[in-house]
Short mmCIF file of C-alpha atoms in Angstrom, two decimals:
data_model
loop_
_atom_site.label_atom_id
_atom_site.label_comp_id
_atom_site.label_asym_id
_atom_site.label_seq_id
_atom_site.Cartn_x
_atom_site.Cartn_y
_atom_site.Cartn_z
CA MET T 1 20.82 -20.69 17.18
CA SER T 2 21.35 -18.25 13.97
CA THR T 3 21.76 -19.76 10.87
CA LYS T 4 24.63 -19.60 8.66
CA ILE T 5 25.72 -19.86 5.33
CA SER T 6 27.83 -18.84 2.67
CA ALA T 7 27.72 -15.30 1.78
CA ILE T 8 24.50 -14.42 -1.47
CA PRO T 9 24.48 -11.71 -3.04
CA LEU T 10 21.70 -9.39 -2.25
CA THR T 11 19.55 -9.41 -4.96
CA GLY T 12 16.31 -7.72 -3.56
CA VAL T 13 17.26 -4.98 -1.05
CA PRO T 14 17.00 -1.11 -3.12
CA PHE T 15 17.96 1.04 -0.43
CA PRO T 16 21.97 1.25 1.56
CA LYS T 17 21.26 -1.38 5.16
CA SER T 18 21.91 2.26 7.27
CA GLU T 19 17.67 3.80 5.99
CA TYR T 20 16.52 0.10 7.41
CA GLU T 21 18.25 0.42 10.35
CA CYS T 22 16.84 4.00 10.51
CA ARG T 23 13.23 2.52 10.22
CA GLN T 24 14.01 0.50 12.43
CA GLN T 25 14.97 2.21 14.75
CA ARG T 26 12.02 4.94 14.68
CA VAL T 27 9.89 2.11 14.97
CA LEU T 28 11.65 0.83 18.59
CA ALA T 29 11.25 4.50 19.86
CA ALA T 30 7.66 4.05 18.69
CA MET T 31 7.51 0.31 20.62
CA VAL T 32 9.32 2.18 24.31
CA ARG T 33 6.70 4.98 24.08
CA ALA T 34 4.30 2.43 23.93
CA GLU T 35 5.71 0.26 26.64
CA LEU T 36 5.71 -2.75 24.12
CA GLY T 37 8.56 -5.32 25.18
CA ALA T 38 8.50 -7.02 21.53
CA LEU T 39 7.34 -6.54 18.55
CA LEU T 40 6.27 -8.70 16.49
CA VAL T 41 6.30 -8.16 12.46
CA THR T 42 4.51 -10.13 10.41
CA ALA T 43 2.72 -7.97 7.16
CA HIS T 44 4.59 -8.52 4.18
CA GLY T 45 4.71 -4.41 3.47
CA HIS T 46 5.92 -3.86 6.41
CA LEU T 47 9.03 -6.45 6.73
CA ARG T 48 9.45 -5.04 3.16
CA TYR T 49 9.59 -1.62 4.29
CA LEU T 50 12.26 -2.92 7.46
CA THR T 51 14.18 -5.77 6.22
CA GLY T 52 14.03 -5.98 2.10
CA TYR T 53 12.37 -8.53 1.64
CA ASP T 54 9.36 -8.60 0.59
CA GLY T 55 8.11 -11.87 2.49
CA ARG T 56 6.24 -13.55 -0.08
CA GLY T 57 7.27 -17.17 1.37
CA GLY T 58 4.97 -16.35 4.00
CA TYR T 59 2.80 -17.91 2.57
CA PHE T 60 3.10 -20.84 4.73
CA ALA T 61 2.95 -19.93 7.94
CA PRO T 62 4.33 -16.58 9.28
CA PHE T 63 7.68 -14.48 8.69
CA PRO T 64 7.69 -12.53 12.37
CA PHE T 65 11.05 -9.97 12.26
CA ILE T 66 11.64 -9.90 16.10
CA LEU T 67 12.79 -5.88 17.29
CA LEU T 68 13.44 -5.70 21.08
CA PRO T 69 14.90 -2.59 22.08
CA GLY T 70 18.63 -2.77 23.45
CA ARG T 71 18.43 -6.42 21.36
CA ALA T 72 19.73 -6.65 17.48
CA ALA T 73 16.88 -7.44 15.20
CA THR T 74 15.63 -11.09 14.57
CA TYR T 75 13.85 -13.08 11.38
CA VAL T 76 12.04 -16.09 12.18
CA VAL T 77 11.31 -17.72 9.02
CA ARG T 78 10.49 -21.06 6.86
CA GLU T 79 14.19 -23.46 7.04
CA TYR T 80 13.19 -23.61 3.26
CA GLU T 81 13.35 -20.26 3.11
CA VAL T 82 16.19 -19.16 4.75
CA GLN T 83 18.36 -18.03 1.65
CA ALA T 84 16.01 -15.67 -0.27
CA VAL T 85 15.46 -14.23 2.88
CA ARG T 86 19.14 -13.59 3.80
CA ALA T 87 19.91 -13.16 -0.15
CA SER T 88 17.19 -9.98 -0.04
CA SER T 89 17.08 -8.94 3.16
CA CYS T 90 19.50 -6.52 5.14
CA ILE T 91 18.99 -9.02 8.09
CA ASP T 92 22.03 -11.30 9.63
CA GLU T 93 20.40 -12.95 12.96
CA ILE T 94 17.80 -15.18 10.70
CA ILE T 95 16.57 -18.36 13.21
CA PRO T 96 14.70 -21.03 11.49
CA TYR T 97 11.23 -22.86 12.15
CA THR T 98 10.98 -26.24 9.18
CA GLN T 99 7.13 -26.72 9.69
CA GLU T 100 4.47 -25.23 10.34
CA ARG T 101 3.05 -26.15 13.79
CA ASP T 102 6.61 -24.87 14.81
CA PHE T 103 6.96 -21.70 14.27
CA ALA T 104 4.92 -20.62 17.94
CA MET T 105 7.34 -23.15 19.79
CA VAL T 106 10.24 -20.81 17.62
CA CYS T 107 9.33 -17.62 18.48
CA ALA T 108 8.65 -18.80 21.89
CA GLU T 109 12.31 -19.79 22.33
CA VAL T 110 13.54 -16.29 20.61
CA LEU T 111 11.64 -14.41 23.63
CA ARG T 112 12.05 -16.71 26.35
CA ARG T 113 15.91 -16.35 25.21
CA TYR T 114 15.56 -12.47 25.67
CA LYS T 115 15.02 -10.95 28.58
CA LEU T 116 11.74 -8.51 28.12
CA GLN T 117 11.85 -4.94 29.90
CA TRP T 118 7.74 -4.63 29.54
CA PRO T 119 5.91 -7.99 29.64
CA ARG T 120 3.23 -7.09 26.84
CA ILE T 121 4.19 -8.52 22.77
CA GLY T 122 3.31 -6.38 20.30
CA LEU T 123 1.49 -8.56 17.17
CA GLU T 124 -0.54 -7.03 13.88
CA LEU T 125 -3.87 -8.36 14.76
CA GLY T 126 -5.42 -5.95 12.36
CA CYS T 127 -2.96 -7.52 9.41
CA TRP T 128 -2.66 -9.38 6.65
CA ASN T 129 -0.99 -13.11 6.77
CA LEU T 130 -1.41 -13.31 10.97
CA ALA T 131 -3.98 -15.34 11.36
CA PRO T 132 -5.93 -15.68 14.32
CA ALA T 133 -4.54 -19.58 15.05
CA ASP T 134 -1.23 -18.22 14.81
CA VAL T 135 -2.55 -16.27 17.60
CA SER T 136 -3.48 -18.06 19.99
CA ALA T 137 -0.19 -20.78 18.94
CA LEU T 138 1.92 -17.79 20.66
CA GLN T 139 -0.72 -17.22 23.56
CA ALA T 140 -0.68 -20.70 24.43
CA GLN T 141 3.48 -21.31 24.92
CA LEU T 142 3.87 -18.54 26.06
CA PRO T 143 0.88 -17.60 28.61
CA GLU T 144 3.25 -14.89 31.33
CA LEU T 145 3.17 -12.46 27.87
CA GLN T 146 0.21 -9.94 27.61
CA VAL T 147 -0.99 -9.75 23.76
CA VAL T 148 -1.15 -6.19 22.44
CA ASP T 149 -2.32 -5.13 19.22
CA ALA T 150 0.17 -3.12 17.38
CA THR T 151 -1.39 -2.77 14.20
CA ARG T 152 -0.78 0.65 13.00
CA LEU T 153 3.08 1.04 14.87
CA VAL T 154 5.55 -0.04 11.57
CA ALA T 155 2.42 1.87 9.04
CA SER T 156 2.62 5.13 11.52
CA VAL T 157 6.21 5.28 10.95
CA ALA T 158 6.54 4.11 7.89
CA ALA T 159 4.09 7.60 6.51
CA VAL T 160 6.30 9.21 6.54
CA LYS T 161 9.14 9.66 4.22
CA SER T 162 12.70 9.35 4.01
CA GLU T 163 14.04 11.45 1.05
CA LEU T 164 15.03 7.68 -0.40
CA GLU T 165 11.43 6.57 -0.67
CA LEU T 166 10.30 9.88 -2.57
CA GLU T 167 12.57 8.78 -4.88
CA ALA T 168 11.16 6.03 -5.11
CA MET T 169 7.49 7.51 -5.66
CA ARG T 170 8.79 9.77 -7.58
CA GLY T 171 10.58 6.79 -10.22
CA ALA T 172 6.96 4.99 -9.30
CA ILE T 173 4.83 8.02 -10.84
CA ALA T 174 6.69 8.34 -13.40
CA MET T 175 5.93 5.16 -14.80
CA THR T 176 2.16 5.07 -14.13
CA ASP T 177 1.93 8.72 -16.04
CA LEU T 178 3.64 6.93 -18.88
CA ALA T 179 0.48 4.93 -18.37
CA VAL T 180 -2.12 6.86 -18.13
CA ARG T 181 -0.88 9.26 -21.22
CA THR T 182 -0.36 5.15 -23.73
CA PHE T 183 -4.08 4.81 -22.20
CA GLN T 184 -5.77 8.09 -23.16
CA SER T 185 -3.44 7.52 -26.70
CA SER T 186 -4.66 4.45 -27.44
CA LEU T 187 -8.57 5.48 -26.88
CA ARG T 188 -9.85 4.25 -30.73
CA SER T 189 -13.27 3.29 -31.47
CA GLY T 190 -13.75 -0.39 -31.35
CA ALA T 191 -10.62 -0.74 -29.16
CA THR T 192 -10.58 -3.73 -26.77
CA GLU T 193 -9.61 -3.69 -22.40
CA LEU T 194 -7.11 -5.82 -23.41
CA GLU T 195 -5.66 -4.29 -26.29
CA VAL T 196 -4.90 -1.19 -24.35
CA ALA T 197 -3.98 -3.10 -21.59
CA ALA T 198 -1.49 -4.79 -23.96
CA ASN T 199 0.12 -1.12 -25.40
CA ILE T 200 0.46 -0.23 -21.69
CA GLU T 201 2.47 -3.07 -19.90
CA ALA T 202 4.51 -3.17 -23.56
CA LYS T 203 5.01 0.33 -23.43
CA ILE T 204 6.25 0.37 -20.04
CA LYS T 205 8.15 -2.09 -20.74
CA SER T 206 10.19 -0.25 -22.98
CA ALA T 207 10.84 2.40 -20.40
CA GLY T 208 12.28 -0.51 -18.28
CA GLY T 209 9.79 0.08 -15.86
CA GLU T 210 7.29 -1.93 -13.57
CA LEU T 211 3.33 -1.95 -12.78
CA ARG T 212 1.65 -2.82 -9.96
CA PRO T 213 -0.42 -6.18 -11.21
CA ASN T 214 -4.11 -5.65 -10.81
CA TYR T 215 -5.29 -2.62 -12.35
CA THR T 216 -8.67 -1.82 -13.17
CA LEU T 217 -9.25 -0.93 -17.07
CA VAL T 218 -13.04 -0.71 -17.88
CA PHE T 219 -14.68 0.59 -20.56
CA GLY T 220 -18.77 1.00 -21.29
CA GLU T 221 -21.36 -0.69 -19.70
CA ARG T 222 -18.22 -2.89 -17.26
CA THR T 223 -17.76 1.07 -15.26
CA ARG T 224 -20.21 -0.75 -13.18
CA MET T 225 -16.94 -2.95 -11.91
CA PRO T 226 -15.49 -1.78 -9.17
CA HIS T 227 -11.87 -3.23 -9.51
CA GLY T 228 -12.63 -4.12 -13.24
CA ALA T 229 -9.82 -5.61 -15.06
CA PRO T 230 -9.13 -6.12 -18.36
CA ALA T 231 -11.40 -8.28 -21.31
CA HIS T 232 -11.90 -8.70 -24.24
CA HIS T 233 -14.46 -6.35 -24.33
CA PRO T 234 -14.51 -2.61 -27.01
CA ILE T 235 -14.88 0.72 -26.31
CA LYS T 236 -17.66 2.33 -29.01
CA ASP T 237 -18.31 5.77 -30.04
CA ASN T 238 -20.18 8.08 -26.69
CA GLU T 239 -18.63 5.98 -24.41
CA PRO T 240 -16.79 6.20 -21.09
CA ALA T 241 -13.78 4.49 -19.73
CA MET T 242 -11.38 4.79 -16.44
CA ILE T 243 -8.62 3.52 -15.59
CA GLU T 244 -6.27 2.83 -12.05
CA ILE T 245 -3.23 2.12 -12.38
CA GLY T 246 -0.22 2.68 -10.30
CA GLY T 247 4.28 2.36 -11.49
CA SER T 248 5.93 0.88 -8.91
CA LYS T 249 9.51 0.73 -8.06
CA HIS T 250 11.94 -1.11 -5.51
CA GLY T 251 7.83 -1.91 -4.32
CA TYR T 252 6.49 1.61 -3.81
CA THR T 253 3.30 1.67 -5.43
CA ALA T 254 1.64 5.37 -7.05
CA GLY T 255 -1.28 5.19 -8.76
CA LEU T 256 -3.20 6.80 -9.83
CA VAL T 257 -7.60 7.21 -11.58
CA ARG T 258 -8.02 9.41 -14.66
CA GLY T 259 -11.73 8.85 -16.68
CA ALA T 260 -12.17 9.23 -19.86
CA VAL T 261 -15.14 9.62 -22.86
CA LEU T 262 -14.74 8.28 -26.25
CA GLY T 263 -17.14 11.05 -27.38
CA ARG T 264 -19.42 12.37 -25.54
CA HIS T 265 -21.40 11.61 -22.03
CA PRO T 266 -22.79 13.65 -20.33
CA ALA T 267 -24.24 11.28 -17.38
CA ALA T 268 -20.20 9.99 -17.24
CA GLU T 269 -19.03 13.79 -17.75
CA SER T 270 -21.53 15.39 -15.09
CA LEU T 271 -20.35 12.55 -12.25
CA HIS T 272 -16.80 13.61 -13.05
CA ALA T 273 -16.97 16.90 -12.83
CA LEU T 274 -18.27 16.82 -9.47
CA ALA T 275 -15.26 14.14 -8.43
CA LEU T 276 -13.47 16.87 -9.84
CA GLU T 277 -14.29 19.23 -7.71
CA ALA T 278 -14.34 17.44 -4.85
CA LEU T 279 -10.52 16.04 -5.29
CA GLU T 280 -9.42 19.96 -5.44
CA ALA T 281 -11.43 20.95 -2.59
CA ALA T 282 -9.42 18.36 -1.04
CA ILE T 283 -5.49 18.53 -2.18
CA VAL T 284 -6.21 21.94 -0.72
CA ALA T 285 -7.35 20.80 2.84
CA ILE T 286 -4.04 18.57 3.34
CA LYS T 287 -1.02 20.44 5.34
CA PRO T 288 1.07 19.63 8.10
CA GLY T 289 -0.41 19.21 11.00
CA VAL T 290 -4.34 19.08 9.90
CA ALA T 291 -6.14 15.35 11.12
CA ALA T 292 -7.16 13.24 8.30
CA ASP T 293 -10.41 13.18 8.74
CA ALA T 294 -10.67 17.35 8.34
CA VAL T 295 -9.61 16.70 4.78
CA ASP T 296 -12.49 14.59 4.26
CA ALA T 297 -14.55 15.78 5.59
CA ALA T 298 -13.03 18.78 3.11
CA ALA T 299 -14.12 16.13 -0.35
CA ARG T 300 -17.47 15.44 0.94
CA LYS T 301 -18.68 19.01 1.54
CA VAL T 302 -18.47 19.04 -1.86
CA ILE T 303 -20.81 15.86 -2.36
CA GLN T 304 -23.23 16.92 0.29
CA ARG T 305 -23.42 20.64 -2.01
CA SER T 306 -24.87 18.41 -4.97
CA ARG T 307 -27.69 16.89 -3.38
CA ARG T 308 -26.43 13.53 -5.18
CA PRO T 309 -25.31 12.03 -1.46
CA ARG T 310 -25.06 8.68 -2.23
CA VAL T 311 -22.73 8.84 -5.02
CA PHE T 312 -20.22 9.22 -2.56
CA ARG T 313 -19.43 5.25 -0.77
CA HIS T 314 -15.81 5.18 0.08
CA ARG T 315 -12.83 7.38 2.01
CA THR T 316 -10.87 10.12 0.55
CA GLY T 317 -7.56 8.86 0.25
CA TYR T 318 -4.88 6.05 2.15
CA GLN T 319 -2.03 5.99 2.78
CA THR T 320 1.67 4.64 0.09
CA GLY T 321 4.48 3.16 0.21
CA ILE T 322 4.99 -0.25 -0.31
CA HIS T 323 2.51 -2.52 -0.83
CA TRP T 324 -0.32 -0.10 -1.68
CA LEU T 325 -3.30 -3.00 0.26
CA GLU T 326 -1.31 -3.22 3.32
CA ARG T 327 -3.96 -2.64 6.50
CA GLY T 328 -3.72 -0.80 9.22
CA ASN T 329 -2.57 2.35 7.37
CA LEU T 330 -3.15 6.02 7.49
CA SER T 331 -6.64 6.01 5.69
CA LEU T 332 -8.51 9.86 5.09
CA GLU T 333 -12.17 8.91 6.41
CA PRO T 334 -14.49 10.46 8.73
CA GLY T 335 -13.18 9.99 12.08
CA ALA T 336 -9.60 9.29 11.74
CA GLU T 337 -7.76 11.40 14.10
CA ASP T 338 -4.05 10.90 11.91
CA ILE T 339 -2.29 14.65 11.99
CA LEU T 340 -0.99 14.96 8.53
CA GLU T 341 3.29 15.35 8.67
CA THR T 342 5.11 16.66 6.16
CA GLY T 343 6.93 13.65 3.90
CA MET T 344 3.62 11.77 3.34
CA THR T 345 2.46 10.71 0.49
CA LEU T 346 -1.03 10.11 -0.40
CA HIS T 347 -3.01 9.16 -2.87
CA LEU T 348 -7.08 10.41 -2.96
CA PRO T 349 -9.27 8.15 -5.50
CA ILE T 350 -12.53 9.99 -5.76
CA ILE T 351 -14.85 7.96 -7.74
CA LEU T 352 -18.42 8.32 -7.67
CA PHE T 353 -20.97 5.98 -8.12
CA SER T 354 -23.82 6.88 -10.78
CA GLU T 355 -28.01 7.36 -10.24
CA SER T 356 -27.69 4.60 -12.94
CA GLY T 357 -24.92 2.38 -11.27
CA TYR T 358 -21.20 3.18 -12.87
CA LEU T 359 -18.12 4.07 -11.20
CA PHE T 360 -16.54 7.02 -13.15
CA GLY T 361 -14.13 9.26 -11.20
CA CYS T 362 -10.82 10.12 -11.19
CA SER T 363 -7.31 10.82 -8.49
CA GLN T 364 -4.04 12.32 -7.41
CA HIS T 365 -1.39 10.95 -5.36
CA VAL T 366 0.76 13.74 -3.50
CA VAL T 367 3.58 14.64 -1.12
CA VAL T 368 2.57 16.48 2.54
CA THR T 369 5.01 19.94 2.94
CA LYS T 370 5.57 22.71 4.62
CA GLY T 371 3.18 24.66 2.07
CA GLY T 372 0.55 21.76 1.69
CA ALA T 373 0.11 19.22 -0.75
CA GLU T 374 2.39 18.81 -4.03
CA ILE T 375 1.18 16.98 -5.92
CA LEU T 376 3.23 14.31 -7.96
CA GLY T 377 1.45 12.92 -11.16
CA ARG T 378 1.71 14.83 -14.00
CA THR T 379 -1.31 13.91 -17.03
CA PRO T 380 -3.77 16.02 -15.38
CA HIS T 381 -7.26 15.28 -13.71
CA THR T 382 -9.11 16.52 -16.06
CA LEU T 383 -11.21 14.31 -17.83
CA TYR T 384 -9.96 13.34 -21.21
CA ARG T 385 -11.76 13.59 -24.38
CA ALA T 386 -10.76 10.86 -27.27
#
């Protein structure tokens, strides 16, 4: 049964309840099309998108948010976390379990209590925060139901942003731009990565902003390190520097990659010029109705023409919004059949590998509009020369 507790001030719901209800209705419509009797949402990014709660208490066991056509949404959470979920979500029906072993039994009780329209339940099998053991335990409790992979369902709905979400993305990119400008102005011979990072964080804090944790900031030889975190490593004259960083607002992150050179570095400059050309080709290809793989192909053709095909070792871009690292989101890669729609936000990081092992490149964050790609970032994606 639902746990009733005294009123707690909302602390973590940045949007009106009607915004979350609209998102849930869009997901329910997608469920009906897929003939799912129920959907158990467990990915933290999807939980935050649909409820406001960031899911952080779900390290213990999944916190399934259960959606069924014609029924009030139900949140099944660890009893220890009930007050936190109540305070930072827009959900009224919260049902607790106590120990990890109770998770599947309580979920099964909820589903048995509701008469499902179809005997198919969707689970986010390809997302974080749902272990194979969780799935097996649920199947043991509900042998009469068919488990269907619903990894892409919420992600496909969340790909198209509302005006409130776009406002959050614009607030996030403003902090990203501020971080990039601080990175560029901090580059001088002898400055360490950690010193530059400290300058960035102080500037963002003074502006009342927020950064996504664990950003990339590397100088010189350390540009060989994918996703390298800042260290006590100084930049020297005639060395490259690269940053990938994202400002955040209400959990929405807008990242940018920017390259710089202190003095001259012909190899890095050549690589950046190629990344820049590929990025701009991809941006031109972005339009509503275009397939995701067509955007990837536009960037890839530039690389192929350069006769340096091995420098490009990843995808061209991906869907953004809440929780940058959520699995199951739209991806701009070979063979991707997703169709771009107005209101989608995308990050296009073109980071290339030099023949000697350095990584270097640039990116842009865009929103898909009727007229094509609107660039969100205000710092140029051209090479910065310090």
